GROMACS .gro file of C-alpha atoms in nm:
model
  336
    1UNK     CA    1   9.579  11.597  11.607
    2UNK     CA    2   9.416  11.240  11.540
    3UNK     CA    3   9.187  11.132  11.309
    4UNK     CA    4   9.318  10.789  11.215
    5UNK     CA    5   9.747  10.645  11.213
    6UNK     CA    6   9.983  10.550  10.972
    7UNK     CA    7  10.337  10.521  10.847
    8UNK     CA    8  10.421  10.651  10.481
    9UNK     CA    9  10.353  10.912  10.245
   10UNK     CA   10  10.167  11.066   9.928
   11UNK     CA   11  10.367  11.211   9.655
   12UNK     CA   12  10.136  11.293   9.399
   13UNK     CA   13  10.284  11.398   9.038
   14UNK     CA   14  10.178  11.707   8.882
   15UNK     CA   15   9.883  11.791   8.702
   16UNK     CA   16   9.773  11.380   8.735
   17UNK     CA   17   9.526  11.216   8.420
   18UNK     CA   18   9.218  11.042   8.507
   19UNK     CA   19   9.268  10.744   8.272
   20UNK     CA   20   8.936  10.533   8.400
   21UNK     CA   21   8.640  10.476   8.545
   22UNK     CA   22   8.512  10.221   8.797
   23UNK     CA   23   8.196  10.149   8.924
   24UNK     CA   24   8.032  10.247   9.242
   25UNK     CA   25   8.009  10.093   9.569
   26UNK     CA   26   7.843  10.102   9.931
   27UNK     CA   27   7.934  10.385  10.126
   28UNK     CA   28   8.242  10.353  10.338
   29UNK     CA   29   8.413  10.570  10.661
   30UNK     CA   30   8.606  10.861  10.567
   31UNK     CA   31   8.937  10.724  10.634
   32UNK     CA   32   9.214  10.544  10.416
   33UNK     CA   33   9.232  10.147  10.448
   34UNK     CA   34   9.542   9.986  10.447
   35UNK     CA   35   9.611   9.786  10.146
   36UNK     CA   36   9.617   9.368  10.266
   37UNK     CA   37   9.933   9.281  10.397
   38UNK     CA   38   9.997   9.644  10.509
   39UNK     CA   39   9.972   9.832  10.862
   40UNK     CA   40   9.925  10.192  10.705
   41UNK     CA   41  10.040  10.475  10.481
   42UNK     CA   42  10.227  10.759  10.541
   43UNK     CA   43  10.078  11.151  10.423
   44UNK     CA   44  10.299  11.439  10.417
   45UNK     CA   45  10.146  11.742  10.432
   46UNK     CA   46  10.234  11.893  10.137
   47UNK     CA   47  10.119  11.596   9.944
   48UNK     CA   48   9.766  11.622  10.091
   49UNK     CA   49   9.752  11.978   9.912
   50UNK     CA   50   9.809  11.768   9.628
   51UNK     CA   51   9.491  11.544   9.607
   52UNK     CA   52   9.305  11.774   9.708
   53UNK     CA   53   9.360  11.930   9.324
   54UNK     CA   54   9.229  11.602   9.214
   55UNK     CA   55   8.881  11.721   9.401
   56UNK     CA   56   8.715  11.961   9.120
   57UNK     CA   57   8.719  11.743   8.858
   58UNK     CA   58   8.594  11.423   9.028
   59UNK     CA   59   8.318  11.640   9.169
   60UNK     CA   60   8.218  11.733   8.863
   61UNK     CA   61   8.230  11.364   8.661
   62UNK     CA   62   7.969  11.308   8.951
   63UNK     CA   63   7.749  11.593   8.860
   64UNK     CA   64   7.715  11.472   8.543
   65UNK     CA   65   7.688  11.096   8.630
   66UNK     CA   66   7.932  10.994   8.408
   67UNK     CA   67   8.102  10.781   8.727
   68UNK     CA   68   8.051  10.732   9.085
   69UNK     CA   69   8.429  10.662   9.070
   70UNK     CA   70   8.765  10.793   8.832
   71UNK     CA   71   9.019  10.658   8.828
   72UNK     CA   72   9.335  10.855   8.874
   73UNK     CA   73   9.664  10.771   8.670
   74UNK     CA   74   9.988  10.845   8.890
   75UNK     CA   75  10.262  10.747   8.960
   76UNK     CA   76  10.161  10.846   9.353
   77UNK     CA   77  10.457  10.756   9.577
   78UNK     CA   78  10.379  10.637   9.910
   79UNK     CA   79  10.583  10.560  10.202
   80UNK     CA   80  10.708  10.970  10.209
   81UNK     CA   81  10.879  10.880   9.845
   82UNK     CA   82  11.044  10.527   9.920
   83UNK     CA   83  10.739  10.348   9.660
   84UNK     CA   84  10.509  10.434   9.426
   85UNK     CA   85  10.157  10.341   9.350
   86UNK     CA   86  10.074  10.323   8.954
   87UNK     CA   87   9.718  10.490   9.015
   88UNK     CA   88   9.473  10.586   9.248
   89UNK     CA   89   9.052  10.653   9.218
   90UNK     CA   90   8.816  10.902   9.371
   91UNK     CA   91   8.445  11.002   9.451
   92UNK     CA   92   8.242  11.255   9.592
   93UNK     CA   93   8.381  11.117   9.939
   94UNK     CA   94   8.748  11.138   9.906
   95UNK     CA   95   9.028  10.931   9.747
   96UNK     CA   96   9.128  10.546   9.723
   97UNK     CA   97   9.426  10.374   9.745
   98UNK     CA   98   9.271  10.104   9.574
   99UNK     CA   99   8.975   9.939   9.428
  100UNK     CA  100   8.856   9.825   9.792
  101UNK     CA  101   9.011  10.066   9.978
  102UNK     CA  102   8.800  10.340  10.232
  103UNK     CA  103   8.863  10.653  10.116
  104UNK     CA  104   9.041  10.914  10.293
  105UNK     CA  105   8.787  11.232  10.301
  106UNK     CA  106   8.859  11.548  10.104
  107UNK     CA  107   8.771  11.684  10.503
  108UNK     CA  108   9.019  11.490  10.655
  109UNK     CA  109   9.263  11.616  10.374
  110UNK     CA  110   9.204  12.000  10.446
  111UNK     CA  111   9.278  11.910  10.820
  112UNK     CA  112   9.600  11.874  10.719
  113UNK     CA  113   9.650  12.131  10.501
  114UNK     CA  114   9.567  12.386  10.744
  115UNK     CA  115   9.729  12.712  10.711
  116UNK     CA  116  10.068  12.628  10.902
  117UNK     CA  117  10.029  12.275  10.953
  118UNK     CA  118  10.328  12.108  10.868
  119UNK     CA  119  10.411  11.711  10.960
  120UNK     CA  120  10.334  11.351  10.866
  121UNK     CA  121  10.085  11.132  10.893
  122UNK     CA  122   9.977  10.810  10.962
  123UNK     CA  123   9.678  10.683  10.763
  124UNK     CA  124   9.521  10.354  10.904
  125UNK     CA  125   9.180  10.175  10.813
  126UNK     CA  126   9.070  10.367  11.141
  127UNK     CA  127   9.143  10.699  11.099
  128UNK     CA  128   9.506  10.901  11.093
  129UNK     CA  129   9.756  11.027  11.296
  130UNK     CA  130  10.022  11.308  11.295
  131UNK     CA  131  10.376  11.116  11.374
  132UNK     CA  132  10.475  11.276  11.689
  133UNK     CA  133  10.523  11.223  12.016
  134UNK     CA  134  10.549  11.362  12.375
  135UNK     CA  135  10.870  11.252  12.559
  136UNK     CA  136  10.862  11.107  12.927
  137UNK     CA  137  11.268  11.085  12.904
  138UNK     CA  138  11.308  11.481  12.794
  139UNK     CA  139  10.984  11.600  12.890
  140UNK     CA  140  11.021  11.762  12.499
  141UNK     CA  141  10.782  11.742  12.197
  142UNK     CA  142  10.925  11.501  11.895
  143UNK     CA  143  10.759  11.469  11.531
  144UNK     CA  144  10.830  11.398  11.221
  145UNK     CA  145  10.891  11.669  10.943
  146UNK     CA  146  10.865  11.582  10.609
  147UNK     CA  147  11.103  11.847  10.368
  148UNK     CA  148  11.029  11.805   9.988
  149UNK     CA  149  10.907  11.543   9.725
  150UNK     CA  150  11.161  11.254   9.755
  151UNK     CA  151  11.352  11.332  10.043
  152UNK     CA  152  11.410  11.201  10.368
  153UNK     CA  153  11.238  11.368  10.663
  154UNK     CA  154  11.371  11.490  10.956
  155UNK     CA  155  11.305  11.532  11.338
  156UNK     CA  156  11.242  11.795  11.538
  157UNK     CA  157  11.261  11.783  11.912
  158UNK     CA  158  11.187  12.079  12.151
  159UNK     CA  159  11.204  12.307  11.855
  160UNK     CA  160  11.531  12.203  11.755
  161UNK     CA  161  11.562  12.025  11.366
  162UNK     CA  162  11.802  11.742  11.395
  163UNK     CA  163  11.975  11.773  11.037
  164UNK     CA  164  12.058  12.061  10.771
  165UNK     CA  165  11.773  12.112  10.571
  166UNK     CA  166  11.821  12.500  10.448
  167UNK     CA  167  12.137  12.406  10.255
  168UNK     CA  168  12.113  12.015  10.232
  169UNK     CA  169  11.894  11.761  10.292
  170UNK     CA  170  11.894  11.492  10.579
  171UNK     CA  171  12.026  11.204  10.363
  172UNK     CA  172  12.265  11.378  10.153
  173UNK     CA  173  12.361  11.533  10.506
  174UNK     CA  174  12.410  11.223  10.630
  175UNK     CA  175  12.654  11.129  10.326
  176UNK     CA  176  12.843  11.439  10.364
  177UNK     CA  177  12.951  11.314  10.687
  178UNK     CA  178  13.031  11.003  10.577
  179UNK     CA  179  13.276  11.127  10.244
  180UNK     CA  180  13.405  11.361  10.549
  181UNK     CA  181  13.511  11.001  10.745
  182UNK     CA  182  13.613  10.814  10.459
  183UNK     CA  183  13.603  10.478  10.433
  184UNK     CA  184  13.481  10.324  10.738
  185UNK     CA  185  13.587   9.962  10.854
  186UNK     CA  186  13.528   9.699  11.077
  187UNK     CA  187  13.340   9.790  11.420
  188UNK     CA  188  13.176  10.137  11.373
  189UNK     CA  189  12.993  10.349  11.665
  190UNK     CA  190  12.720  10.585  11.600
  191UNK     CA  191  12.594  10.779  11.894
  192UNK     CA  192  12.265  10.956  11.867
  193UNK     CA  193  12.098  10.716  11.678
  194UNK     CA  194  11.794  10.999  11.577
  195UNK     CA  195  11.623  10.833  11.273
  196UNK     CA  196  11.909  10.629  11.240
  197UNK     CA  197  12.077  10.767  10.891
  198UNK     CA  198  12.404  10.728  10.989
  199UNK     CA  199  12.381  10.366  11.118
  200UNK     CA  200  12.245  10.304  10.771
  201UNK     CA  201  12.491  10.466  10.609
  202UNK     CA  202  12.764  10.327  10.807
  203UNK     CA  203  12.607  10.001  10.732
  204UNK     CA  204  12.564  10.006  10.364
  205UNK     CA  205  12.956  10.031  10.350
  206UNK     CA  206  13.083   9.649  10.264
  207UNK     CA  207  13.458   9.735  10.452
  208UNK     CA  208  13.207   9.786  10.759
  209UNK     CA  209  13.119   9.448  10.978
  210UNK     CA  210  12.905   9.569  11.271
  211UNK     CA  211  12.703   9.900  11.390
  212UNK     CA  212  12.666   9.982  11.716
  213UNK     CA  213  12.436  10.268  11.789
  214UNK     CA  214  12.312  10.438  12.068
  215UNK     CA  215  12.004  10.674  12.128
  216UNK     CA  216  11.884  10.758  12.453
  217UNK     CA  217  11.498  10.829  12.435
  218UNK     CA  218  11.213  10.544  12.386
  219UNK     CA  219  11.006  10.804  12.190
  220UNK     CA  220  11.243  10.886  11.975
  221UNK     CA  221  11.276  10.462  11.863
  222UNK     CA  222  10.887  10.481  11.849
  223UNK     CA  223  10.941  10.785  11.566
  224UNK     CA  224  11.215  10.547  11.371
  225UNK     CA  225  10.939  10.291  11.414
  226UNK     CA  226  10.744  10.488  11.215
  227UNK     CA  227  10.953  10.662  10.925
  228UNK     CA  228  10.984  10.480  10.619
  229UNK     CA  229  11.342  10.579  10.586
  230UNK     CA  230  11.403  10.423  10.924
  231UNK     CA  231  11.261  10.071  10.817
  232UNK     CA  232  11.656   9.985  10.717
  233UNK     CA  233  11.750  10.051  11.101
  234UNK     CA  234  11.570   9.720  11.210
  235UNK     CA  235  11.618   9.512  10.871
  236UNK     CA  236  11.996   9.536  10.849
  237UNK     CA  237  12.160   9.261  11.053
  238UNK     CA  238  12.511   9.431  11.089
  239UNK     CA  239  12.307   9.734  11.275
  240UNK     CA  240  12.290   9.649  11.650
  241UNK     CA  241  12.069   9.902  11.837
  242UNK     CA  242  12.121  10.012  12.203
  243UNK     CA  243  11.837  10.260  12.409
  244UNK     CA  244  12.014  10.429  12.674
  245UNK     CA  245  12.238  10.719  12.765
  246UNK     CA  246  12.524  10.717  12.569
  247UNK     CA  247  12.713  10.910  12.877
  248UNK     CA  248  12.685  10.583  13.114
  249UNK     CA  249  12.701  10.320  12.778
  250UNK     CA  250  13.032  10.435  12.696
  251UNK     CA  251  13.214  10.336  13.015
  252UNK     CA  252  13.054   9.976  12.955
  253UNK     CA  253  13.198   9.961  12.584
  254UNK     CA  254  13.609   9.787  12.587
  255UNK     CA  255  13.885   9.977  12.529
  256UNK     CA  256  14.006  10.058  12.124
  257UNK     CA  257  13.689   9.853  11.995
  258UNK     CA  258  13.612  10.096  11.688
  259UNK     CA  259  13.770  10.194  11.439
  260UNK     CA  260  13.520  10.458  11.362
  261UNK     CA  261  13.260  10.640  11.585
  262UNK     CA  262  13.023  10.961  11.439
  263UNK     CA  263  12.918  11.173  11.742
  264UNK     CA  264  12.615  11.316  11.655
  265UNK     CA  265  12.490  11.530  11.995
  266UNK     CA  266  12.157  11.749  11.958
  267UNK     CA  267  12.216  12.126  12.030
  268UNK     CA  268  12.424  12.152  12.330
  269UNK     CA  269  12.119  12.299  12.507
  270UNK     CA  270  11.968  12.005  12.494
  271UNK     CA  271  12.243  11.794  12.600
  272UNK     CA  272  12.560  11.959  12.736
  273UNK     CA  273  12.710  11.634  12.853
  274UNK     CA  274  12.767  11.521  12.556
  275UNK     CA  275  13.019  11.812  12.489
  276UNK     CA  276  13.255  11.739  12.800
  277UNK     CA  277  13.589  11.692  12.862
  278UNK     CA  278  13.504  11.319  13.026
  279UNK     CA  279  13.265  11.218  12.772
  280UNK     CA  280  13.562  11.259  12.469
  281UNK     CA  281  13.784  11.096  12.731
  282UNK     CA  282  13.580  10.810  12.688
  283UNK     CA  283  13.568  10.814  12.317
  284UNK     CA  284  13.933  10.846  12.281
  285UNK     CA  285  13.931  10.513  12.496
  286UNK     CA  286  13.722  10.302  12.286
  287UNK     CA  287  13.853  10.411  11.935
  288UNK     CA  288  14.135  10.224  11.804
  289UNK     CA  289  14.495  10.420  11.801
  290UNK     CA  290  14.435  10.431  11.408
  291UNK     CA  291  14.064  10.525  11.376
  292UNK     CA  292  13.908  10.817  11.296
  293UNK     CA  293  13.565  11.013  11.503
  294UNK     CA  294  13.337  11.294  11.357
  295UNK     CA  295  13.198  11.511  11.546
  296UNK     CA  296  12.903  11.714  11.440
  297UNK     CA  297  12.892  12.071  11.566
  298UNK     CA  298  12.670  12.287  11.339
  299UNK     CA  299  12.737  12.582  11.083
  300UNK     CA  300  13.085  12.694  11.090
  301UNK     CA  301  12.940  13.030  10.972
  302UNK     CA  302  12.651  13.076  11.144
  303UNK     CA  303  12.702  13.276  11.503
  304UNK     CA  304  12.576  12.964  11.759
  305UNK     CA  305  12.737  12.699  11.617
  306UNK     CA  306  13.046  12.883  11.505
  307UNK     CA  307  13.162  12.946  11.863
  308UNK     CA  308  13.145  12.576  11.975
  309UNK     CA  309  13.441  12.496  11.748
  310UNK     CA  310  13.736  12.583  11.940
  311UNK     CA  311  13.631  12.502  12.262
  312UNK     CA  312  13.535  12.134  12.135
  313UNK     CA  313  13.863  12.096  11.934
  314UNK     CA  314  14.039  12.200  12.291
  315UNK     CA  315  13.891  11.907  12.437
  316UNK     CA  316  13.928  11.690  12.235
  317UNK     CA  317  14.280  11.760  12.221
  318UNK     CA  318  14.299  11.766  12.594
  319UNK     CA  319  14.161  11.406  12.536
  320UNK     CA  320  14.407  11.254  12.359
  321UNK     CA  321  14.340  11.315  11.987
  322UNK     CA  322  14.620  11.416  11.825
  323UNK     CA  323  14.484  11.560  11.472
  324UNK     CA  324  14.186  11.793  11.524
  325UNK     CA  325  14.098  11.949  11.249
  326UNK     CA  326  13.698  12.132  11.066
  327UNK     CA  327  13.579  11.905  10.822
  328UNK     CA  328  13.369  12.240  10.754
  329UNK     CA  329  13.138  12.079  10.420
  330UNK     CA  330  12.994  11.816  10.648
  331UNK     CA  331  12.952  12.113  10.953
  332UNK     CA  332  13.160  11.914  11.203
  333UNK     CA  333  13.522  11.774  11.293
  334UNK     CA  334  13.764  11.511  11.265
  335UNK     CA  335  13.971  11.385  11.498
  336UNK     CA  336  14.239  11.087  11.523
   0.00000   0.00000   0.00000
């Protein structure tokens, strides 16, 4: 569903103070304007339920024609919680994300907030956007899915959710994997870029010098594009990104050129080769004789994911790893 785009989100505190008026001005399009220097904001939906709380009260400060405009005292975070604005104002029309700024309508705010809508989306000067996609590649449905206040989003494609979100989160998910490695060092491979967490975190690491990573679908590069926890992915010069199919990229890569690689495959119905005998042939290749893979597989407990386990520790045997072995808190193996 359109309406305008974007690319962050609102994070409105609790029970927020209207500390101010302002004055009123011309009337302006129901959508939000970026702020100068800016391409858009990103909404979550859960944070549009928010403002729209701020709605009673500024309707009635109009009524009485105390102000055409309040001012409303935050913090707000924006961005889906990576900033913060100190305040924000409103009208009868909808609310501003500054003194200039267009408003985004208190209509356009209960279109997302429908009963079941869940997502992100993308406020520009010209309307909004729900960050999600349509995939030529997979011929599957991608978006965006903001979890809670603060936290990293994840993806969801064809129905599937790319990272733990009923017992974790996707960034602390992401460093569960990593305390799971250890330290990391030198040349590290990440395959299945998704949003691109792990290349970050993989990154961030000082003993680490370069990131290759490797996702295979265009749309899903437009949805980093547009998630402000992705932004790192394209800012961090040790992160060196590579669209294409990890299952023909391999081959291509030299022999013992990591010394770490995380394997993170969707479900196996979405990609069974990815889970083959020849494709952790080829990882065995490129890691060094003394580094170290994970391998995400899923809930050791739960009744899908739980029967992948031997059959992938077989192969990976069969491979050439020698130590195979559940790193079961970060729902995945280790192999060397």
């Amino acid at each position: 569903e359109t309406g305008g785009r974007s690319l962050s989100a609102f994070c409105a505190v609790p029970s927020p103070s209207f500390v101010g008026c302002v004055p009123g001005r011309g009337v302006a399009r129901a959508v939000v304007v970026v702020r100068a220097g800016e391409d858009c904001l990103v909404l979550a939906h859960y944070k549009a339920s928010e403002l729209l709380k701020v709605r009673g009260r500024v309707n009635e400060l109009v009524t009485l024609k105390q102000a055409s405009r309040c001012r409303v005292g935050g913090p707000f975070s924006v961005d889906l919680g990576t900033r913060a604005l100190e305040s924000i104002s409103a009208d009868a029309r909808g609310v501003f994300l500054d003194d200039d700024a267009i408003p985004l309508s208190w209509k356009d705010l209960q279109k997302m907030t429908k009963k079941g809508k869940t997502g992100a989306y993308e406020c520009y000067e010209d309307g909004w956007e729900r960050i999600a996609e349509f995939s030529d590649k997979t011929q599957r449905a991608i978006s965006l899915l903001p979890i809670a206040k603060g936290v990293a989003p994840t993806v969801v494609i064809g129905g599937f959710g790319m990272h733990r979100i009923k017992s974790s989160d996707p960034w602390t998910d992401t460093q569960l994997k990593m305390k799971a490695l250890g330290t990391a060092s030198g040349n590290a491979l990440d395959i299945c870029t998704g949003l691109g967490y792990t290349a970050i975190a993989l990154a961030d690491q000082s003993t680490v010098d370069r990131v290759t990573t490797i996702e295979l679908d265009p749309s899903i590069v437009n949805i980093q594009l547009r998630n402000p926890w992705s932004r790192r992915l394209f800012q961090n010069p040790k992160i060196h990104r590579e669209v294409g199919d990890a299952v023909k990229v391999l081959p291509t890569l030299p022999d013992r050129s990591f010394s770490t690689i995380v394997h993170d495959p969707p479900a196996l119905a979405l990609c069974n080769e990815l889970y083959t005998l020849e494709f952790y042939q080829q990882l065995r290749r490129t890691l060094k004789p003394s580094g170290k893979l994970y391998h995400y597989v899923g809930d050791p407990a739960s009744k899908e994911s739980g029967r992948l386990y031997n059959g992938i520790m077989d192969r990976l045997q069969q491979a050439g790893f020698q130590q195979v072995k559940k790193a079961d808190g970060a729902f995945g193996i280790i192999a060397r």
